[in-house]
């Protein structure tokens, strides 16, 4: 017991809120703070994804023009996923598909899959002296179709400004299922501007298309917001399992580093979008590239889960000052 405080959340902890008004009306939010400058907002009505990230009062992530959108508004047709793409720090893409809408193995697949628009079947939080843990379970299960369950724990340190996303994905059905996931992590202003320093220690960088190839020499250089900017995507390969990416803002002396097992999450995407109000840098690790599940099947990069099989992934995030 700390004799100087009245309630434990005076220093750190989690508070649960509900939104009022707009398309997010009624959505639950967990607002967590570690007492050392790290603040996260998680949405149990949107797969337990992280909608806001702040460090010592500075916004670190991108929040899209559509804002909070409840699952009831989700439209899986084609690219209409964008109409409910809140972005935030983390939007999980998958599990049945990532990237370009396509038809694969007779199944019509929407942009980036549907898991980010699924409410958690169950969520809660707990804490001890060292960390806060936010737990959630999202079930992507349908009759006559895939049956995948995502169990997530977000661990937030109370000793350092670090947190991790730990996911277990299990095939609870009776047939082998394709499974794709992309951790769509979105950096935003004021962490992100034309002076931001981007470091991705990859051993290979490839442009997604001809447009990105035209400017591949500047993949690490950010620009001022531009009207009619066309997105550029770059695919990074790492040597071994040591996957890392970071962004640092010298004006504010704050930065963020992402680390992950690149042998398991073997498809890292840098999404460079320098548009007016659409100003965001995606640093996204996944087990595939966002070219459509049909393309991943053809290239041999598509992953599968057998009945009863599960796979675990972990993404670590560190906030820092130099």
PDB file of C-alpha atoms in Angstrom:
ATOM      1  CA  UNK A   1       0.000   0.000   0.000  1.00  0.00           C
ATOM      2  CA  UNK A   2       1.301   3.433  -0.947  1.00  0.00           C
ATOM      3  CA  UNK A   3       0.380   5.827   1.904  1.00  0.00           C
ATOM      4  CA  UNK A   4       0.577   8.845  -0.434  1.00  0.00           C
ATOM      5  CA  UNK A   5      -2.326   7.900  -2.739  1.00  0.00           C
ATOM      6  CA  UNK A   6      -6.039   7.348  -2.331  1.00  0.00           C
ATOM      7  CA  UNK A   7      -6.775   5.046  -5.289  1.00  0.00           C
ATOM      8  CA  UNK A   8      -4.340   2.838  -7.175  1.00  0.00           C
ATOM      9  CA  UNK A   9      -5.230   4.414 -10.554  1.00  0.00           C
ATOM     10  CA  UNK A  10      -3.806   7.708  -9.279  1.00  0.00           C
ATOM     11  CA  UNK A  11      -0.459   6.289 -10.425  1.00  0.00           C
ATOM     12  CA  UNK A  12      -1.164   3.455 -12.875  1.00  0.00           C
ATOM     13  CA  UNK A  13      -3.806   0.974 -13.930  1.00  0.00           C
ATOM     14  CA  UNK A  14      -6.761   0.503 -16.270  1.00  0.00           C
ATOM     15  CA  UNK A  15     -10.086   2.309 -16.535  1.00  0.00           C
ATOM     16  CA  UNK A  16     -12.971   1.070 -18.681  1.00  0.00           C
ATOM     17  CA  UNK A  17     -15.086   3.586 -20.592  1.00  0.00           C
ATOM     18  CA  UNK A  18     -17.820   3.637 -23.231  1.00  0.00           C
ATOM     19  CA  UNK A  19     -18.048   6.003 -26.176  1.00  0.00           C
ATOM     20  CA  UNK A  20     -21.113   8.196 -26.641  1.00  0.00           C
ATOM     21  CA  UNK A  21     -22.231   9.445 -30.063  1.00  0.00           C
ATOM     22  CA  UNK A  22     -21.140   8.850 -33.644  1.00  0.00           C
ATOM     23  CA  UNK A  23     -20.416   5.484 -35.242  1.00  0.00           C
ATOM     24  CA  UNK A  24     -18.486   4.413 -32.163  1.00  0.00           C
ATOM     25  CA  UNK A  25     -21.476   4.858 -29.837  1.00  0.00           C
ATOM     26  CA  UNK A  26     -21.452   2.252 -27.068  1.00  0.00           C
ATOM     27  CA  UNK A  27     -18.001   0.829 -27.801  1.00  0.00           C
ATOM     28  CA  UNK A  28     -15.956  -0.189 -24.764  1.00  0.00           C
ATOM     29  CA  UNK A  29     -12.438   1.152 -24.284  1.00  0.00           C
ATOM     30  CA  UNK A  30      -9.693   0.169 -21.850  1.00  0.00           C
ATOM     31  CA  UNK A  31      -7.462   3.113 -20.993  1.00  0.00           C
ATOM     32  CA  UNK A  32      -4.207   1.923 -19.474  1.00  0.00           C
ATOM     33  CA  UNK A  33      -1.321   3.906 -18.009  1.00  0.00           C
ATOM     34  CA  UNK A  34       1.897   2.528 -16.540  1.00  0.00           C
ATOM     35  CA  UNK A  35       2.756   5.550 -14.357  1.00  0.00           C
ATOM     36  CA  UNK A  36       5.972   6.276 -16.298  1.00  0.00           C
ATOM     37  CA  UNK A  37       4.560   8.110 -19.295  1.00  0.00           C
ATOM     38  CA  UNK A  38       3.123   5.253 -21.368  1.00  0.00           C
ATOM     39  CA  UNK A  39      -0.606   5.399 -22.137  1.00  0.00           C
ATOM     40  CA  UNK A  40      -2.571   2.969 -24.318  1.00  0.00           C
ATOM     41  CA  UNK A  41      -6.213   2.743 -25.323  1.00  0.00           C
ATOM     42  CA  UNK A  42      -7.470  -0.709 -26.319  1.00  0.00           C
ATOM     43  CA  UNK A  43     -10.803  -1.606 -27.877  1.00  0.00           C
ATOM     44  CA  UNK A  44     -12.340  -4.918 -26.765  1.00  0.00           C
ATOM     45  CA  UNK A  45     -15.150  -4.310 -29.264  1.00  0.00           C
ATOM     46  CA  UNK A  46     -12.569  -4.283 -32.064  1.00  0.00           C
ATOM     47  CA  UNK A  47     -10.469  -7.411 -31.387  1.00  0.00           C
ATOM     48  CA  UNK A  48      -8.576  -5.850 -28.465  1.00  0.00           C
ATOM     49  CA  UNK A  49      -6.610  -3.692 -30.923  1.00  0.00           C
ATOM     50  CA  UNK A  50      -4.763  -0.568 -29.750  1.00  0.00           C
ATOM     51  CA  UNK A  51      -6.512   2.602 -30.884  1.00  0.00           C
ATOM     52  CA  UNK A  52      -4.279   5.197 -29.215  1.00  0.00           C
ATOM     53  CA  UNK A  53      -0.685   5.294 -28.011  1.00  0.00           C
ATOM     54  CA  UNK A  54       0.858   8.228 -26.149  1.00  0.00           C
ATOM     55  CA  UNK A  55       4.226   8.709 -24.518  1.00  0.00           C
ATOM     56  CA  UNK A  56       4.635  11.473 -21.928  1.00  0.00           C
ATOM     57  CA  UNK A  57       1.617  13.204 -23.418  1.00  0.00           C
ATOM     58  CA  UNK A  58       2.885  12.985 -27.018  1.00  0.00           C
ATOM     59  CA  UNK A  59       0.744  11.208 -29.579  1.00  0.00           C
ATOM     60  CA  UNK A  60       2.660   8.394 -31.269  1.00  0.00           C
ATOM     61  CA  UNK A  61       0.066   6.833 -33.577  1.00  0.00           C
ATOM     62  CA  UNK A  62      -2.265   7.706 -36.456  1.00  0.00           C
ATOM     63  CA  UNK A  63      -6.032   8.050 -36.048  1.00  0.00           C
ATOM     64  CA  UNK A  64      -7.877   7.937 -39.360  1.00  0.00           C
ATOM     65  CA  UNK A  65     -10.620  10.349 -40.540  1.00  0.00           C
ATOM     66  CA  UNK A  66     -13.386   7.783 -39.914  1.00  0.00           C
ATOM     67  CA  UNK A  67     -12.564   7.689 -36.189  1.00  0.00           C
ATOM     68  CA  UNK A  68     -14.120   5.016 -34.003  1.00  0.00           C
ATOM     69  CA  UNK A  69     -16.483   2.716 -35.900  1.00  0.00           C
ATOM     70  CA  UNK A  70     -18.476  -0.022 -34.174  1.00  0.00           C
ATOM     71  CA  UNK A  71     -18.448  -3.559 -35.654  1.00  0.00           C
ATOM     72  CA  UNK A  72     -22.086  -3.217 -36.777  1.00  0.00           C
ATOM     73  CA  UNK A  73     -20.966  -0.799 -39.513  1.00  0.00           C
ATOM     74  CA  UNK A  74     -18.383  -3.180 -41.002  1.00  0.00           C
ATOM     75  CA  UNK A  75     -18.849  -3.870 -44.714  1.00  0.00           C
ATOM     76  CA  UNK A  76     -16.740  -6.767 -45.995  1.00  0.00           C
ATOM     77  CA  UNK A  77     -17.364  -5.986 -49.672  1.00  0.00           C
ATOM     78  CA  UNK A  78     -14.155  -5.414 -51.629  1.00  0.00           C
ATOM     79  CA  UNK A  79     -12.161  -2.539 -50.120  1.00  0.00           C
ATOM     80  CA  UNK A  80     -14.977  -1.190 -47.932  1.00  0.00           C
ATOM     81  CA  UNK A  81     -12.882  -2.268 -44.940  1.00  0.00           C
ATOM     82  CA  UNK A  82     -11.353   1.216 -45.277  1.00  0.00           C
ATOM     83  CA  UNK A  83     -14.641   2.791 -44.168  1.00  0.00           C
ATOM     84  CA  UNK A  84     -14.073   1.372 -40.678  1.00  0.00           C
ATOM     85  CA  UNK A  85     -10.264   1.544 -40.641  1.00  0.00           C
ATOM     86  CA  UNK A  86      -9.705   3.506 -37.435  1.00  0.00           C
ATOM     87  CA  UNK A  87      -5.996   2.635 -37.791  1.00  0.00           C
ATOM     88  CA  UNK A  88      -4.834   3.618 -34.303  1.00  0.00           C
ATOM     89  CA  UNK A  89      -1.516   2.182 -33.218  1.00  0.00           C
ATOM     90  CA  UNK A  90      -2.552  -1.377 -34.056  1.00  0.00           C
ATOM     91  CA  UNK A  91      -5.142  -2.804 -36.398  1.00  0.00           C
ATOM     92  CA  UNK A  92      -4.871  -6.586 -36.754  1.00  0.00           C
ATOM     93  CA  UNK A  93      -5.336  -7.829 -40.324  1.00  0.00           C
ATOM     94  CA  UNK A  94      -6.450 -11.413 -40.995  1.00  0.00           C
ATOM     95  CA  UNK A  95      -7.157 -14.097 -40.056  1.00  0.00           C
ATOM     96  CA  UNK A  96      -8.646 -15.530 -43.219  1.00  0.00           C
ATOM     97  CA  UNK A  97      -6.968 -12.942 -45.447  1.00  0.00           C
ATOM     98  CA  UNK A  98      -4.518 -10.049 -45.553  1.00  0.00           C
ATOM     99  CA  UNK A  99      -4.181  -7.411 -48.235  1.00  0.00           C
ATOM    100  CA  UNK A 100      -5.747  -7.108 -51.676  1.00  0.00           C
ATOM    101  CA  UNK A 101      -9.321  -8.413 -52.090  1.00  0.00           C
ATOM    102  CA  UNK A 102      -9.296 -11.615 -54.121  1.00  0.00           C
ATOM    103  CA  UNK A 103     -10.879 -15.000 -54.697  1.00  0.00           C
ATOM    104  CA  UNK A 104      -8.804 -17.902 -53.399  1.00  0.00           C
ATOM    105  CA  UNK A 105      -9.759 -21.568 -53.385  1.00  0.00           C
ATOM    106  CA  UNK A 106     -13.331 -20.582 -54.268  1.00  0.00           C
ATOM    107  CA  UNK A 107     -13.669 -18.140 -51.352  1.00  0.00           C
ATOM    108  CA  UNK A 108     -14.260 -14.430 -51.945  1.00  0.00           C
ATOM    109  CA  UNK A 109     -11.975 -12.522 -49.583  1.00  0.00           C
ATOM    110  CA  UNK A 110     -12.246  -8.864 -48.515  1.00  0.00           C
ATOM    111  CA  UNK A 111      -9.449  -6.371 -47.966  1.00  0.00           C
ATOM    112  CA  UNK A 112      -7.390  -7.303 -44.870  1.00  0.00           C
ATOM    113  CA  UNK A 113      -9.891  -9.826 -43.522  1.00  0.00           C
ATOM    114  CA  UNK A 114     -12.521  -9.340 -40.830  1.00  0.00           C
ATOM    115  CA  UNK A 115     -10.810  -9.964 -37.473  1.00  0.00           C
ATOM    116  CA  UNK A 116     -10.275  -6.246 -36.730  1.00  0.00           C
ATOM    117  CA  UNK A 117     -14.034  -5.709 -36.908  1.00  0.00           C
ATOM    118  CA  UNK A 118     -14.925  -8.554 -34.562  1.00  0.00           C
ATOM    119  CA  UNK A 119     -15.811  -7.818 -30.922  1.00  0.00           C
ATOM    120  CA  UNK A 120     -13.983  -9.912 -28.370  1.00  0.00           C
ATOM    121  CA  UNK A 121     -15.998 -12.817 -27.021  1.00  0.00           C
ATOM    122  CA  UNK A 122     -14.296 -12.282 -23.669  1.00  0.00           C
ATOM    123  CA  UNK A 123     -11.926  -9.679 -22.232  1.00  0.00           C
ATOM    124  CA  UNK A 124     -10.572  -8.618 -18.848  1.00  0.00           C
ATOM    125  CA  UNK A 125      -7.497  -7.118 -17.238  1.00  0.00           C
ATOM    126  CA  UNK A 126      -5.350  -7.754 -14.199  1.00  0.00           C
ATOM    127  CA  UNK A 127      -2.127  -6.362 -12.776  1.00  0.00           C
ATOM    128  CA  UNK A 128       0.623  -6.873 -10.248  1.00  0.00           C
ATOM    129  CA  UNK A 129       3.493  -4.728  -9.041  1.00  0.00           C
ATOM    130  CA  UNK A 130       5.453  -5.225 -12.271  1.00  0.00           C
ATOM    131  CA  UNK A 131       2.917  -5.162 -15.111  1.00  0.00           C
ATOM    132  CA  UNK A 132      -0.611  -4.678 -16.392  1.00  0.00           C
ATOM    133  CA  UNK A 133      -2.100  -7.495 -18.469  1.00  0.00           C
ATOM    134  CA  UNK A 134      -5.085  -7.053 -20.769  1.00  0.00           C
ATOM    135  CA  UNK A 135      -6.548 -10.348 -21.974  1.00  0.00           C
ATOM    136  CA  UNK A 136      -8.978 -10.966 -24.823  1.00  0.00           C
ATOM    137  CA  UNK A 137     -10.400 -13.780 -26.934  1.00  0.00           C
ATOM    138  CA  UNK A 138     -11.781 -13.191 -30.440  1.00  0.00           C
ATOM    139  CA  UNK A 139     -13.563 -16.021 -32.238  1.00  0.00           C
ATOM    140  CA  UNK A 140     -13.529 -16.098 -36.028  1.00  0.00           C
ATOM    141  CA  UNK A 141     -15.766 -19.157 -36.277  1.00  0.00           C
ATOM    142  CA  UNK A 142     -18.584 -19.838 -38.749  1.00  0.00           C
ATOM    143  CA  UNK A 143     -20.768 -22.822 -39.639  1.00  0.00           C
ATOM    144  CA  UNK A 144     -19.529 -24.763 -42.688  1.00  0.00           C
ATOM    145  CA  UNK A 145     -16.341 -22.691 -42.641  1.00  0.00           C
ATOM    146  CA  UNK A 146     -13.174 -21.659 -40.845  1.00  0.00           C
ATOM    147  CA  UNK A 147     -12.966 -21.903 -37.080  1.00  0.00           C
ATOM    148  CA  UNK A 148     -10.065 -19.843 -35.772  1.00  0.00           C
ATOM    149  CA  UNK A 149      -9.682 -18.393 -32.264  1.00  0.00           C
ATOM    150  CA  UNK A 150      -7.309 -15.552 -31.386  1.00  0.00           C
ATOM    151  CA  UNK A 151      -6.267 -15.366 -27.721  1.00  0.00           C
ATOM    152  CA  UNK A 152      -4.363 -12.160 -26.925  1.00  0.00           C
ATOM    153  CA  UNK A 153      -2.505 -10.733 -23.952  1.00  0.00           C
ATOM    154  CA  UNK A 154      -1.140  -7.199 -24.035  1.00  0.00           C
ATOM    155  CA  UNK A 155       1.495  -6.857 -21.316  1.00  0.00           C
ATOM    156  CA  UNK A 156       2.377  -3.326 -20.193  1.00  0.00           C
ATOM    157  CA  UNK A 157       5.407  -2.900 -17.953  1.00  0.00           C
ATOM    158  CA  UNK A 158       5.113  -0.691 -14.871  1.00  0.00           C
ATOM    159  CA  UNK A 159       8.910  -0.582 -14.541  1.00  0.00           C
ATOM    160  CA  UNK A 160       9.889   0.447 -18.096  1.00  0.00           C
ATOM    161  CA  UNK A 161       8.140   2.104 -21.039  1.00  0.00           C
ATOM    162  CA  UNK A 162       7.681  -1.128 -22.940  1.00  0.00           C
ATOM    163  CA  UNK A 163       4.751  -3.354 -23.830  1.00  0.00           C
ATOM    164  CA  UNK A 164       4.168  -6.536 -25.808  1.00  0.00           C
ATOM    165  CA  UNK A 165       1.383  -8.113 -27.843  1.00  0.00           C
ATOM    166  CA  UNK A 166       1.246 -11.885 -27.346  1.00  0.00           C
ATOM    167  CA  UNK A 167      -1.128 -13.819 -29.597  1.00  0.00           C
ATOM    168  CA  UNK A 168      -2.102 -17.471 -29.848  1.00  0.00           C
ATOM    169  CA  UNK A 169      -4.152 -18.524 -32.879  1.00  0.00           C
ATOM    170  CA  UNK A 170      -5.798 -21.936 -32.785  1.00  0.00           C
ATOM    171  CA  UNK A 171      -7.683 -23.913 -35.409  1.00  0.00           C
ATOM    172  CA  UNK A 172     -10.710 -25.227 -33.502  1.00  0.00           C
ATOM    173  CA  UNK A 173     -12.291 -26.831 -36.578  1.00  0.00           C
ATOM    174  CA  UNK A 174     -11.952 -30.208 -38.286  1.00  0.00           C
ATOM    175  CA  UNK A 175     -10.145 -29.173 -41.478  1.00  0.00           C
ATOM    176  CA  UNK A 176      -6.856 -27.508 -42.346  1.00  0.00           C
ATOM    177  CA  UNK A 177      -7.279 -23.744 -42.737  1.00  0.00           C
ATOM    178  CA  UNK A 178      -5.151 -21.033 -44.354  1.00  0.00           C
ATOM    179  CA  UNK A 179      -4.182 -18.414 -41.767  1.00  0.00           C
ATOM    180  CA  UNK A 180      -2.738 -14.969 -42.402  1.00  0.00           C
ATOM    181  CA  UNK A 181      -1.962 -12.184 -39.957  1.00  0.00           C
ATOM    182  CA  UNK A 182      -0.476  -8.705 -40.263  1.00  0.00           C
ATOM    183  CA  UNK A 183       0.188  -6.386 -37.316  1.00  0.00           C
ATOM    184  CA  UNK A 184      -0.766  -3.109 -39.011  1.00  0.00           C
ATOM    185  CA  UNK A 185       1.044  -0.638 -36.703  1.00  0.00           C
ATOM    186  CA  UNK A 186       0.564   2.998 -37.668  1.00  0.00           C
ATOM    187  CA  UNK A 187       2.863   5.895 -36.759  1.00  0.00           C
ATOM    188  CA  UNK A 188       1.371   9.391 -36.751  1.00  0.00           C
ATOM    189  CA  UNK A 189       2.059  13.080 -36.145  1.00  0.00           C
ATOM    190  CA  UNK A 190       3.826  14.580 -34.219  1.00  0.00           C
ATOM    191  CA  UNK A 191       6.054  11.500 -33.915  1.00  0.00           C
ATOM    192  CA  UNK A 192       5.866  11.340 -37.704  1.00  0.00           C
ATOM    193  CA  UNK A 193       6.825  14.227 -39.966  1.00  0.00           C
ATOM    194  CA  UNK A 194       9.421  15.038 -42.619  1.00  0.00           C
ATOM    195  CA  UNK A 195      12.206  15.110 -39.994  1.00  0.00           C
ATOM    196  CA  UNK A 196      11.489  11.672 -38.532  1.00  0.00           C
ATOM    197  CA  UNK A 197      14.363   9.193 -38.640  1.00  0.00           C
ATOM    198  CA  UNK A 198      13.399   5.699 -39.793  1.00  0.00           C
ATOM    199  CA  UNK A 199      15.640   2.689 -39.233  1.00  0.00           C
ATOM    200  CA  UNK A 200      14.855  -0.793 -40.525  1.00  0.00           C
ATOM    201  CA  UNK A 201      18.014  -2.967 -40.430  1.00  0.00           C
ATOM    202  CA  UNK A 202      16.864  -5.318 -43.179  1.00  0.00           C
ATOM    203  CA  UNK A 203      19.166  -7.151 -45.567  1.00  0.00           C
ATOM    204  CA  UNK A 204      16.838  -6.754 -48.534  1.00  0.00           C
ATOM    205  CA  UNK A 205      14.256  -4.134 -49.579  1.00  0.00           C
ATOM    206  CA  UNK A 206      11.827  -4.649 -52.456  1.00  0.00           C
ATOM    207  CA  UNK A 207       9.189  -2.302 -53.822  1.00  0.00           C
ATOM    208  CA  UNK A 208       5.639  -3.631 -53.955  1.00  0.00           C
ATOM    209  CA  UNK A 209       4.978  -2.119 -57.379  1.00  0.00           C
ATOM    210  CA  UNK A 210       6.443   0.093 -60.115  1.00  0.00           C
ATOM    211  CA  UNK A 211       5.276   3.283 -58.401  1.00  0.00           C
ATOM    212  CA  UNK A 212       7.137   2.416 -55.197  1.00  0.00           C
ATOM    213  CA  UNK A 213      10.169   1.290 -57.200  1.00  0.00           C
ATOM    214  CA  UNK A 214      10.517   4.803 -58.665  1.00  0.00           C
ATOM    215  CA  UNK A 215      11.422   6.158 -55.222  1.00  0.00           C
ATOM    216  CA  UNK A 216      12.958   3.116 -53.530  1.00  0.00           C
ATOM    217  CA  UNK A 217      16.171   5.053 -52.772  1.00  0.00           C
ATOM    218  CA  UNK A 218      14.114   7.204 -50.366  1.00  0.00           C
ATOM    219  CA  UNK A 219      12.237   4.467 -48.533  1.00  0.00           C
ATOM    220  CA  UNK A 220      13.653   5.732 -45.220  1.00  0.00           C
ATOM    221  CA  UNK A 221      12.959   9.435 -45.855  1.00  0.00           C
ATOM    222  CA  UNK A 222       9.655  10.951 -44.844  1.00  0.00           C
ATOM    223  CA  UNK A 223       8.056  13.914 -46.618  1.00  0.00           C
ATOM    224  CA  UNK A 224       5.629  16.754 -45.912  1.00  0.00           C
ATOM    225  CA  UNK A 225       1.922  16.004 -46.470  1.00  0.00           C
ATOM    226  CA  UNK A 226       1.038  16.132 -50.168  1.00  0.00           C
ATOM    227  CA  UNK A 227      -2.265  16.265 -52.023  1.00  0.00           C
ATOM    228  CA  UNK A 228      -3.063  13.267 -54.237  1.00  0.00           C
ATOM    229  CA  UNK A 229      -0.188  11.252 -52.784  1.00  0.00           C
ATOM    230  CA  UNK A 230      -0.181   7.627 -53.924  1.00  0.00           C
ATOM    231  CA  UNK A 231       0.920   5.161 -51.261  1.00  0.00           C
ATOM    232  CA  UNK A 232       4.259   3.391 -51.521  1.00  0.00           C
ATOM    233  CA  UNK A 233       4.930   0.007 -49.938  1.00  0.00           C
ATOM    234  CA  UNK A 234       8.291  -1.643 -49.365  1.00  0.00           C
ATOM    235  CA  UNK A 235       8.912  -5.237 -48.311  1.00  0.00           C
ATOM    236  CA  UNK A 236      11.841  -5.860 -45.953  1.00  0.00           C
ATOM    237  CA  UNK A 237      13.677  -9.110 -45.315  1.00  0.00           C
ATOM    238  CA  UNK A 238      15.757  -9.719 -42.179  1.00  0.00           C
ATOM    239  CA  UNK A 239      18.626 -12.045 -41.539  1.00  0.00           C
ATOM    240  CA  UNK A 240      17.644 -14.697 -39.033  1.00  0.00           C
ATOM    241  CA  UNK A 241      15.005 -14.036 -36.399  1.00  0.00           C
ATOM    242  CA  UNK A 242      16.021 -10.524 -35.300  1.00  0.00           C
ATOM    243  CA  UNK A 243      13.312  -8.311 -36.811  1.00  0.00           C
ATOM    244  CA  UNK A 244      13.389  -4.626 -35.859  1.00  0.00           C
ATOM    245  CA  UNK A 245      12.100  -1.238 -36.985  1.00  0.00           C
ATOM    246  CA  UNK A 246      12.205   2.161 -35.314  1.00  0.00           C
ATOM    247  CA  UNK A 247      11.125   5.765 -35.722  1.00  0.00           C
ATOM    248  CA  UNK A 248      12.678   8.725 -33.884  1.00  0.00           C
ATOM    249  CA  UNK A 249      11.500  12.349 -33.791  1.00  0.00           C
ATOM    250  CA  UNK A 250      14.520  14.613 -33.070  1.00  0.00           C
ATOM    251  CA  UNK A 251      12.406  17.717 -32.379  1.00  0.00           C
ATOM    252  CA  UNK A 252      10.666  15.945 -29.496  1.00  0.00           C
ATOM    253  CA  UNK A 253      13.462  13.554 -28.536  1.00  0.00           C
ATOM    254  CA  UNK A 254      11.065  10.591 -28.523  1.00  0.00           C
ATOM    255  CA  UNK A 255      11.104   7.361 -30.447  1.00  0.00           C
ATOM    256  CA  UNK A 256       9.526   3.952 -30.788  1.00  0.00           C
ATOM    257  CA  UNK A 257      11.102   0.594 -31.597  1.00  0.00           C
ATOM    258  CA  UNK A 258       9.302  -2.549 -32.713  1.00  0.00           C
ATOM    259  CA  UNK A 259      10.934  -5.980 -32.404  1.00  0.00           C
ATOM    260  CA  UNK A 260       9.682  -9.430 -33.390  1.00  0.00           C
ATOM    261  CA  UNK A 261      10.742 -12.899 -34.494  1.00  0.00           C
ATOM    262  CA  UNK A 262      11.340 -12.466 -38.228  1.00  0.00           C
ATOM    263  CA  UNK A 263      11.590 -16.221 -38.769  1.00  0.00           C
ATOM    264  CA  UNK A 264       7.902 -16.549 -37.798  1.00  0.00           C
ATOM    265  CA  UNK A 265       6.635 -13.131 -38.898  1.00  0.00           C
ATOM    266  CA  UNK A 266       8.489 -13.248 -42.191  1.00  0.00           C
ATOM    267  CA  UNK A 267       6.598 -10.580 -44.145  1.00  0.00           C
ATOM    268  CA  UNK A 268       7.541  -7.059 -42.980  1.00  0.00           C
ATOM    269  CA  UNK A 269       5.821  -4.173 -44.760  1.00  0.00           C
ATOM    270  CA  UNK A 270       6.702  -0.488 -44.687  1.00  0.00           C
ATOM    271  CA  UNK A 271       3.604   1.478 -45.729  1.00  0.00           C
ATOM    272  CA  UNK A 272       4.565   5.033 -46.643  1.00  0.00           C
ATOM    273  CA  UNK A 273       1.485   7.256 -46.994  1.00  0.00           C
ATOM    274  CA  UNK A 274       2.318  10.967 -47.065  1.00  0.00           C
ATOM    275  CA  UNK A 275      -1.117  12.350 -47.991  1.00  0.00           C
ATOM    276  CA  UNK A 276      -2.953  15.373 -46.601  1.00  0.00           C
ATOM    277  CA  UNK A 277      -4.728  14.085 -43.463  1.00  0.00           C
ATOM    278  CA  UNK A 278      -3.868  10.616 -44.733  1.00  0.00           C
ATOM    279  CA  UNK A 279      -0.407  11.024 -43.221  1.00  0.00           C
ATOM    280  CA  UNK A 280       0.826   7.771 -41.759  1.00  0.00           C
ATOM    281  CA  UNK A 281       3.761   5.390 -41.717  1.00  0.00           C
ATOM    282  CA  UNK A 282       2.931   1.722 -41.297  1.00  0.00           C
ATOM    283  CA  UNK A 283       5.598  -0.495 -39.735  1.00  0.00           C
ATOM    284  CA  UNK A 284       3.907  -3.861 -40.111  1.00  0.00           C
ATOM    285  CA  UNK A 285       5.180  -7.334 -39.320  1.00  0.00           C
ATOM    286  CA  UNK A 286       3.180 -10.324 -40.488  1.00  0.00           C
ATOM    287  CA  UNK A 287       3.366 -13.912 -41.716  1.00  0.00           C
ATOM    288  CA  UNK A 288       2.614 -12.843 -45.303  1.00  0.00           C
ATOM    289  CA  UNK A 289       2.636  -9.863 -47.667  1.00  0.00           C
ATOM    290  CA  UNK A 290      -0.543  -7.884 -48.467  1.00  0.00           C
ATOM    291  CA  UNK A 291      -0.794  -8.977 -52.101  1.00  0.00           C
ATOM    292  CA  UNK A 292      -3.831 -11.198 -51.614  1.00  0.00           C
ATOM    293  CA  UNK A 293      -4.135 -14.742 -50.324  1.00  0.00           C
ATOM    294  CA  UNK A 294      -4.207 -16.129 -53.856  1.00  0.00           C
ATOM    295  CA  UNK A 295      -0.786 -14.616 -54.567  1.00  0.00           C
ATOM    296  CA  UNK A 296       0.630 -15.938 -51.278  1.00  0.00           C
ATOM    297  CA  UNK A 297      -0.615 -19.413 -52.196  1.00  0.00           C
ATOM    298  CA  UNK A 298       1.124 -19.224 -55.577  1.00  0.00           C
ATOM    299  CA  UNK A 299       4.404 -18.001 -54.077  1.00  0.00           C
ATOM    300  CA  UNK A 300       4.362 -20.649 -51.335  1.00  0.00           C
ATOM    301  CA  UNK A 301       4.224 -18.075 -48.538  1.00  0.00           C
ATOM    302  CA  UNK A 302       0.696 -18.956 -47.384  1.00  0.00           C
ATOM    303  CA  UNK A 303       0.596 -20.507 -43.909  1.00  0.00           C
ATOM    304  CA  UNK A 304      -1.838 -23.206 -42.752  1.00  0.00           C
ATOM    305  CA  UNK A 305      -3.129 -24.536 -39.435  1.00  0.00           C
ATOM    306  CA  UNK A 306      -4.171 -28.157 -39.084  1.00  0.00           C
ATOM    307  CA  UNK A 307      -7.147 -29.139 -36.885  1.00  0.00           C
ATOM    308  CA  UNK A 308      -6.233 -28.565 -33.235  1.00  0.00           C
ATOM    309  CA  UNK A 309      -2.982 -26.825 -34.199  1.00  0.00           C
ATOM    310  CA  UNK A 310      -2.000 -23.422 -32.865  1.00  0.00           C
ATOM    311  CA  UNK A 311       0.717 -20.857 -33.489  1.00  0.00           C
ATOM    312  CA  UNK A 312       2.022 -18.079 -31.237  1.00  0.00           C
ATOM    313  CA  UNK A 313       3.388 -14.665 -32.165  1.00  0.00           C
ATOM    314  CA  UNK A 314       4.838 -11.843 -30.090  1.00  0.00           C
ATOM    315  CA  UNK A 315       5.511  -8.206 -30.976  1.00  0.00           C
ATOM    316  CA  UNK A 316       7.482  -6.002 -28.572  1.00  0.00           C
ATOM    317  CA  UNK A 317       7.310  -2.193 -28.473  1.00  0.00           C
ATOM    318  CA  UNK A 318       9.721   0.111 -26.648  1.00  0.00           C
ATOM    319  CA  UNK A 319       9.313   3.874 -26.207  1.00  0.00           C
ATOM    320  CA  UNK A 320      12.589   5.735 -25.808  1.00  0.00           C
ATOM    321  CA  UNK A 321      14.453   9.021 -25.578  1.00  0.00           C
ATOM    322  CA  UNK A 322      18.056   9.577 -26.649  1.00  0.00           C
TER     323      UNK A 322
END
